[in-house]
């Protein structure tokens, strides 16, 4: 079927799916998009008027008014497609309108009767019943603008030192963070949108650091209005950015002697001693050279490994200038990629900024990019929440074993036993992971690459953040989990 032959709800599911696939924006992989659209069309087959509304909205790019397109709300509000979970209105808005959409950037239009935020039993997933707004959690002080959208790139390194862009077959598990680039002023009719003092030097600070400008006049018009809104908010917020630097410390406990320790690995084997970075050196460089002096520089080139393979040796040659790690404030961490090749980072902070579950994504940091990868306050809140959840679950599990099983109507009751057991199973190791960053040089891992784990990459580092571990120790001391009672 050609795009011009618009189907109706009476057509076969395959024909409808094929037509709707032609209008996707290309952010998601083709296989994921197809499964998501097939799932939606099948759910709407018995609601022909809503299916027709969906077809009209998508095939006309929202040019004609359309009704709500609803599916049943799940218990946790999320939709599962191809093993991935996401909020349904966000999933389909990414498919057909904004591939780089953050989950907190949608606001429903006034006439939408079943919008996600209205908490109805049914949820409207019509992408044209939502508008994109500035995310309340976005860090506008470091926002940079780019004329292209987020890159879905599968390259690692090649001998021509070129970046090869992948096709739309890539999964979104690898999230790209290219360096900031100045926007040509002729792109917009307004003067420069960011103050030169910070706008020209700041780099991407989140997965939302780029704003795509599509080829259509509608998209350009929307981007222009959207950027002006960002600029207005930035102008209001900028006077208070200096106050943020003077936030009171999270803890009165003295800062540790070393702000981080770095262990270097080749595949699953640690090579050399763990490198400790003094708190007097807030910036440390990890590179592929051979200076053994230490201090603020960890040179991986000097480390020997009798089991080193040719592939590892070849990858090490491309580490080059490596990365720069910078500790800011009480314990926030930023990364600057100095190498000629990208580095790949596991960061719960970046996962959260990208709207992903912790550990659900790998972040590709491009050469020259400067990006925040760890937020101490966010980590502290998360470890408090997880420790409290584990403690409450352990207590509820003990009550269940004793026969005092809370009913479904009780306050705080955790009803399936498997969820209770999983929550009670949160251990110290799970909480320690919040305080650790992992970073591989040159080679990536995850669904987009032949390596499924960072331990399969040829050269990588693990960074333990001491202030965060110090705070975790305090949390564990203030929220002790009761010891099991001895058996009679």
XYZ file of N, CA, C and O in Angstrom, residues 29-167:
556
model
N 13.935 1.888 16.893
C 14.294 0.885 15.900
C 13.033 0.448 15.157
O 11.917 0.531 15.680
N 13.204 -0.031 13.944
C 12.056 -0.445 13.134
C 11.303 -1.587 13.791
O 10.064 -1.613 13.787
N 12.033 -2.534 14.379
C 11.368 -3.687 14.999
C 10.541 -3.260 16.198
O 9.404 -3.716 16.380
N 11.080 -2.348 17.027
C 10.325 -1.874 18.183
C 9.094 -1.091 17.734
O 7.993 -1.278 18.264
N 9.276 -0.199 16.756
C 8.158 0.614 16.267
C 7.038 -0.276 15.730
O 5.856 -0.055 16.008
N 7.414 -1.297 14.971
C 6.404 -2.175 14.390
C 5.619 -2.897 15.465
O 4.383 -2.993 15.401
N 6.312 -3.398 16.478
C 5.614 -4.116 17.543
C 4.721 -3.185 18.358
O 3.624 -3.560 18.768
N 5.177 -1.966 18.583
C 4.368 -1.000 19.332
C 3.112 -0.622 18.557
O 2.011 -0.528 19.125
N 3.253 -0.414 17.251
C 2.095 -0.041 16.431
C 1.146 -1.214 16.274
O -0.082 -1.051 16.353
N 1.678 -2.416 16.053
C 0.823 -3.609 15.958
C 0.005 -3.798 17.230
O -1.200 -4.086 17.185
N 0.662 -3.632 18.380
C -0.024 -3.782 19.656
C -1.168 -2.787 19.788
O -2.279 -3.141 20.204
N -0.930 -1.548 19.385
C -1.968 -0.516 19.497
C -3.121 -0.783 18.540
O -4.300 -0.685 18.921
N -2.809 -1.127 17.303
C -3.865 -1.370 16.310
C -4.755 -2.538 16.738
O -5.986 -2.480 16.615
N -4.158 -3.588 17.266
C -4.961 -4.737 17.726
C -5.873 -4.358 18.876
O -7.016 -4.818 18.960
N -5.380 -3.508 19.772
C -6.212 -3.074 20.901
C -7.372 -2.197 20.444
O -8.413 -2.126 21.113
N -7.200 -1.518 19.313
C -8.230 -0.594 18.833
C -9.163 -1.224 17.807
O -10.103 -0.564 17.356
N -8.928 -2.479 17.440
C -9.724 -3.103 16.374
C -11.211 -3.143 16.711
O -12.065 -3.082 15.825
N -11.522 -3.257 18.004
C -12.924 -3.286 18.411
C -13.489 -1.884 18.641
O -14.660 -1.735 18.953
N -12.645 -0.863 18.556
C -13.095 0.519 18.730
C -12.792 1.268 17.434
O -11.813 2.024 17.331
N -13.611 1.004 16.435
C -13.329 1.474 15.081
C -13.244 2.989 14.982
O -12.440 3.532 14.217
N -14.089 3.705 15.748
C -14.053 5.165 15.656
C -12.726 5.722 16.173
O -12.166 6.668 15.616
N -12.198 5.103 17.217
C -10.926 5.561 17.756
C -9.772 5.184 16.822
O -8.814 5.949 16.662
N -9.865 4.007 16.219
C -8.834 3.608 15.273
C -8.829 4.543 14.067
O -7.762 4.948 13.576
N -10.005 4.911 13.599
C -10.086 5.878 12.498
C -9.507 7.234 12.908
O -8.849 7.913 12.106
N -9.758 7.619 14.162
C -9.192 8.880 14.662
C -7.674 8.835 14.668
O -6.997 9.806 14.303
N -7.115 7.684 15.090
C -5.668 7.527 15.104
C -5.105 7.631 13.682
O -4.127 8.354 13.440
N -5.741 6.915 12.753
C -5.261 6.928 11.365
C -5.306 8.343 10.797
O -4.366 8.808 10.154
N -6.402 9.051 11.090
C -6.537 10.425 10.594
C -5.463 11.329 11.181
O -4.816 12.107 10.465
N -5.280 11.223 12.491
C -4.291 12.088 13.161
C -2.888 11.855 12.622
O -2.162 12.810 12.311
N -2.509 10.597 12.470
C -1.133 10.290 12.077
C -0.894 10.606 10.595
O 0.124 11.202 10.232
N -1.833 10.213 9.742
C -1.610 10.383 8.301
C -1.740 11.835 7.851
O -1.265 12.194 6.770
N -2.376 12.676 8.669
C -2.491 14.097 8.315
C -1.569 14.972 9.165
O -1.649 16.202 9.098
N -0.718 14.325 9.982
C 0.178 15.069 10.881
C -0.583 16.037 11.781
O -0.118 17.149 12.077
N -1.767 15.613 12.212
C -2.546 16.418 13.135
C -3.251 17.593 12.506
O -3.762 18.470 13.213
N -3.304 17.622 11.184
C -3.929 18.768 10.500
C -5.437 18.801 10.720
O -6.051 19.866 10.677
N -6.047 17.626 10.954
C -7.493 17.561 11.175
C -7.777 17.172 12.620
O -7.044 16.364 13.205
N -8.835 17.725 13.211
C -9.180 17.363 14.600
C -9.435 15.858 14.714
O -9.959 15.229 13.788
N -9.054 15.301 15.837
C -9.253 13.868 16.063
C -9.682 13.614 17.504
O -9.389 14.415 18.398
N -10.356 12.490 17.706
C -10.855 12.136 19.024
C -9.745 11.487 19.860
O -8.656 11.212 19.378
N -10.075 11.224 21.129
C -9.161 10.494 21.982
C -8.978 9.072 21.449
O -9.928 8.461 20.944
N -7.780 8.562 21.550
C -7.461 7.185 21.168
C -6.989 6.503 22.435
O -5.907 6.822 22.951
N -7.795 5.612 22.983
C -7.546 5.129 24.339
C -7.183 3.652 24.410
O -7.659 2.839 23.615
N -6.338 3.354 25.395
C -6.070 1.972 25.786
C -6.239 1.895 27.293
O -6.227 2.927 27.987
N -6.369 0.707 27.825
C -6.594 0.550 29.252
C -5.317 0.865 30.037
O -4.221 0.474 29.653
N -5.484 1.580 31.141
C -4.342 1.915 32.000
C -3.897 0.666 32.766
O -4.721 -0.077 33.304
N -2.598 0.428 32.804
C -2.059 -0.704 33.561
C -1.888 -0.309 35.027
O -2.028 0.862 35.389
N -1.555 -1.285 35.866
C -1.437 -1.026 37.292
C -0.367 0.013 37.603
O -0.563 0.888 38.445
N 0.787 -0.094 36.937
C 1.848 0.878 37.195
C 1.858 2.021 36.188
O 2.743 2.865 36.192
N 0.845 2.042 35.312
C 0.712 3.139 34.354
C 1.602 3.012 33.133
O 1.545 3.845 32.229
N 2.425 1.958 33.078
C 3.372 1.834 31.973
C 2.957 0.740 31.003
O 2.266 -0.202 31.359
N 3.413 0.884 29.774
C 3.127 -0.066 28.704
C 4.398 -0.856 28.413
O 5.486 -0.287 28.345
N 4.264 -2.163 28.240
C 5.432 -2.982 27.916
C 5.367 -3.410 26.461
O 4.398 -4.015 26.019
N 6.433 -3.093 25.738
C 6.550 -3.474 24.327
C 7.957 -4.002 24.099
O 8.941 -3.337 24.443
N 8.057 -5.170 23.547
C 9.356 -5.778 23.200
C 10.314 -5.776 24.385
O 11.497 -5.468 24.250
N 9.774 -6.101 25.560
C 10.613 -6.192 26.741
C 10.973 -4.867 27.378
O 11.708 -4.823 28.366
N 10.481 -3.750 26.838
C 10.750 -2.432 27.401
C 9.473 -1.819 27.931
O 8.401 -2.009 27.373
N 9.580 -1.099 29.032
C 8.420 -0.439 29.626
C 8.533 1.073 29.471
O 9.628 1.637 29.565
N 7.402 1.702 29.245
C 7.382 3.159 29.142
C 5.965 3.655 29.259
O 5.002 2.888 29.110
N 5.802 4.926 29.548
C 4.457 5.492 29.620
C 3.861 5.521 28.214
O 4.512 5.991 27.270
N 2.645 5.022 28.053
C 2.109 4.809 26.694
C 2.029 6.076 25.858
O 2.352 6.054 24.666
N 1.607 7.196 26.470
C 1.486 8.421 25.671
C 2.860 8.915 25.222
O 2.988 9.518 24.153
N 3.899 8.626 26.026
C 5.264 9.015 25.656
C 5.789 8.115 24.535
O 6.418 8.583 23.587
N 5.506 6.808 24.647
C 5.970 5.850 23.641
C 5.484 6.261 22.246
O 6.265 6.323 21.288
N 4.190 6.564 22.128
C 3.634 6.856 20.805
C 3.926 8.289 20.357
O 4.012 8.552 19.152
N 4.129 9.193 21.313
C 4.552 10.543 20.929
C 5.974 10.515 20.364
O 6.304 11.247 19.434
N 6.825 9.645 20.927
C 8.178 9.496 20.383
C 8.145 8.875 18.992
O 8.915 9.254 18.113
N 7.249 7.927 18.806
C 7.168 7.234 17.516
C 6.774 8.181 16.394
O 7.354 8.144 15.301
N 5.773 9.014 16.651
C 5.179 9.782 15.558
C 5.438 11.284 15.591
O 5.115 11.986 14.628
N 6.018 11.809 16.680
C 6.226 13.259 16.710
C 7.635 13.675 17.129
O 8.336 14.329 16.364
N 8.056 13.292 18.319
C 9.330 13.794 18.849
C 10.200 12.620 19.299
O 10.076 12.137 20.422
N 11.100 12.147 18.468
C 11.915 10.982 18.832
C 12.839 11.219 20.017
O 13.258 10.275 20.674
N 13.161 12.478 20.333
C 14.055 12.771 21.457
C 13.286 13.233 22.694
O 13.836 13.863 23.594
N 12.021 12.885 22.768
C 11.148 13.366 23.840
C 11.549 12.801 25.198
O 11.861 11.626 25.328
N 11.531 13.655 26.227
C 11.708 13.232 27.613
C 10.328 13.006 28.214
O 9.370 13.677 27.852
N 10.258 12.059 29.145
C 8.941 11.663 29.663
C 8.207 12.786 30.401
O 6.982 12.747 30.534
N 8.934 13.801 30.884
C 8.294 14.879 31.647
C 7.958 16.092 30.790
O 7.632 17.144 31.322
N 8.014 15.948 29.473
C 7.842 17.107 28.599
C 6.485 17.168 27.907
O 6.313 17.974 27.010
N 5.548 16.330 28.314
C 4.243 16.330 27.648
C 3.165 16.967 28.521
O 3.082 16.707 29.723
N 2.347 17.765 27.871
C 1.184 18.363 28.527
C -0.015 18.154 27.608
O 0.068 18.436 26.407
N -1.110 17.636 28.154
C -2.250 17.339 27.292
C -3.005 18.618 26.912
O -2.989 19.614 27.644
N -3.653 18.559 25.752
C -4.472 19.687 25.320
C -5.770 19.699 26.122
O -6.175 18.690 26.707
N -6.440 20.834 26.159
C -7.609 21.001 27.037
C -8.760 20.061 26.693
O -9.509 19.623 27.563
N -8.899 19.739 25.408
C -10.055 18.950 25.011
C -9.812 17.448 25.114
O -10.690 16.653 24.774
N -8.661 17.034 25.577
C -8.396 15.598 25.737
C -9.061 15.105 27.015
O -8.757 15.569 28.114
N -9.974 14.162 26.877
C -10.773 13.695 28.018
C -10.114 12.555 28.787
O -10.495 12.269 29.925
N -9.155 11.877 28.174
C -8.541 10.712 28.821
C -7.014 10.862 28.890
O -6.285 9.867 28.795
N -6.545 12.066 29.078
C -5.101 12.304 29.133
C -4.464 11.502 30.262
O -5.107 11.198 31.272
N -3.205 11.166 30.104
C -2.502 10.333 31.082
C -2.570 10.937 32.486
O -2.789 10.233 33.469
N -2.410 12.265 32.584
C -2.380 12.926 33.890
C -3.731 12.964 34.583
O -3.804 13.253 35.784
N -4.808 12.674 33.861
C -6.147 12.713 34.462
C -6.470 11.452 35.255
O -7.509 11.388 35.910
N -5.584 10.454 35.174
C -5.704 9.217 35.970
C -6.996 8.450 35.706
O -7.547 7.826 36.618
N -7.505 8.507 34.494
C -8.705 7.738 34.145
C -8.326 6.261 33.955
O -7.150 5.907 33.849
N -9.350 5.404 33.898
C -9.102 3.979 33.672
C -8.525 3.735 32.281
O -7.807 2.753 32.064
N -8.875 4.601 31.340
C -8.320 4.532 29.994
C -7.370 5.709 29.772
O -7.563 6.788 30.337
N -6.349 5.485 28.946
C -5.347 6.521 28.686
C -5.356 6.872 27.204
O -5.317 5.986 26.348
N -5.393 8.163 26.909
C -5.337 8.603 25.526
C -3.883 8.598 25.046
O -3.003 9.177 25.698
N -3.656 7.945 23.907
C -2.306 7.876 23.341
C -2.225 8.601 21.993
O -1.271 8.409 21.246
N -3.233 9.384 21.697
C -3.197 10.180 20.464
C -2.086 11.210 20.595
O -2.158 12.122 21.432
N -1.013 11.105 19.813
C 0.113 12.032 19.984
C -0.233 13.482 19.731
O 0.475 14.382 20.196
N -1.326 13.719 19.008
C -1.726 15.093 18.729
C -2.685 15.641 19.783
O -3.244 16.722 19.613
N -2.865 14.895 20.875
C -3.601 15.406 22.031
C -2.637 15.862 23.123
O -3.040 16.112 24.259
N -1.350 15.941 22.769
C -0.334 16.385 23.731
C 0.547 17.443 23.084
O 0.746 17.453 21.866
N 1.041 18.337 23.916
C 1.979 19.353 23.468
C 3.287 19.170 24.217
O 3.294 18.704 25.360
N 4.370 19.535 23.576
C 5.673 19.418 24.221
C 5.992 20.703 24.974
O 5.878 21.802 24.427
N 6.404 20.567 26.226
C 6.731 21.717 27.059
C 8.118 21.508 27.651
O 8.671 20.416 27.617
N 8.678 22.574 28.233
C 9.989 22.475 28.868
C 9.877 21.596 30.096
O 9.010 21.788 30.935
N 10.757 20.620 30.203
C 10.757 19.730 31.359
C 11.112 20.502 32.614
O 12.068 21.267 32.632
N 10.356 20.320 33.728
C 10.673 21.048 34.958
C 12.006 20.639 35.552
O 12.595 21.354 36.322
N 12.515 19.478 35.177
C 13.772 19.008 35.747
C 14.990 19.364 34.922
O 16.090 18.965 35.246
N 14.815 20.133 33.842
C 15.942 20.389 32.949
C 16.879 21.431 33.543
O 16.439 22.376 34.181
N 18.158 21.246 33.392
C 19.151 22.188 33.877
C 19.408 23.212 32.785
O 20.219 23.011 31.892
N 18.711 24.333 32.888
C 18.791 25.332 31.819
C 20.119 26.073 31.823
O 20.517 26.634 30.812
N 20.831 26.050 32.959
C 22.079 26.798 33.016
C 23.128 26.213 32.095
O 24.048 26.892 31.674
N 22.998 24.922 31.770
C 23.990 24.317 30.900
C 23.425 23.929 29.558
O 24.046 23.172 28.824
N 22.236 24.432 29.240
C 21.568 24.023 28.009
C 22.296 24.555 26.783
O 22.703 25.709 26.737
N 22.497 23.697 25.813
C 23.045 24.134 24.536
C 22.100 23.729 23.438
O 21.312 22.809 23.590
N 22.162 24.449 22.353
C 21.253 24.206 21.254
C 22.015 23.645 20.073
O 23.149 24.022 19.812
N 21.386 22.762 19.352
C 22.027 22.167 18.189
C 21.016 22.076 17.069
O 19.829 21.929 17.301
N 21.508 22.140 15.854
C 20.600 22.111 14.716
C 20.221 20.700 14.318
O 19.498 20.510 13.374
N 20.739 19.697 15.023
C 20.361 18.330 14.700
C 19.921 17.613 15.945
O 20.285 17.983 17.047
N 19.128 16.559 15.795
C 18.578 15.831 16.922
C 19.595 14.867 17.489
O 20.724 14.773 17.052
N 19.199 14.109 18.548
C 20.096 13.137 19.144
C 20.517 12.109 18.110
O 19.723 11.694 17.277
N 21.755 11.713 18.178
C 22.276 10.780 17.199
C 22.107 9.354 17.670
O 22.327 9.044 18.821
N 21.695 8.491 16.775
C 21.627 7.063 17.052
C 22.780 6.431 16.302
O 22.660 6.096 15.130
N 23.902 6.348 16.951
C 25.134 5.985 16.275
C 25.678 4.702 16.846
O 25.695 4.505 18.047
N 26.124 3.816 15.969
C 26.581 2.505 16.386
C 28.083 2.335 16.212
O 28.639 1.285 16.453
N 28.773 3.407 15.800
C 30.197 3.262 15.540
C 30.982 3.175 16.832
O 30.552 3.618 17.870
N 32.185 2.587 16.746
C 33.073 2.564 17.897
C 34.359 3.269 17.499
O 34.577 4.416 17.795
N 35.236 2.591 16.781
C 36.344 3.314 16.167
C 36.649 2.658 14.845
O 36.359 1.499 14.617
N 37.246 3.417 13.966
C 37.733 2.857 12.719
C 39.021 3.578 12.364
O 39.361 4.601 12.927
N 39.741 3.012 11.425
C 41.064 3.544 11.145
C 41.028 4.827 10.338
O 42.035 5.509 10.198
N 39.859 5.166 9.818
C 39.730 6.443 9.119
C 39.319 7.550 10.066
O 39.156 8.691 9.663
N 39.110 7.174 11.344
C 38.717 8.150 12.364
C 37.460 8.905 11.961
O 37.359 10.107 12.092
N 36.477 8.169 11.438
C 35.219 8.769 11.032
C 34.098 8.151 11.829
O 34.167 7.008 12.235
N 33.032 8.923 12.039
C 31.859 8.435 12.743
C 30.833 7.994 11.719
O 30.394 8.772 10.888
N 30.466 6.725 11.774
C 29.505 6.191 10.805
C 28.147 6.079 11.455
O 27.986 5.340 12.407
N 27.190 6.789 10.960
C 25.853 6.795 11.536
C 25.114 5.524 11.147
O 25.120 5.099 10.014
N 24.446 4.951 12.143
C 23.735 3.700 11.883
C 22.385 3.976 11.255
O 21.892 5.088 11.248
N 21.776 2.932 10.793
C 20.427 3.043 10.250
C 19.431 3.051 11.382
O 19.766 2.934 12.540
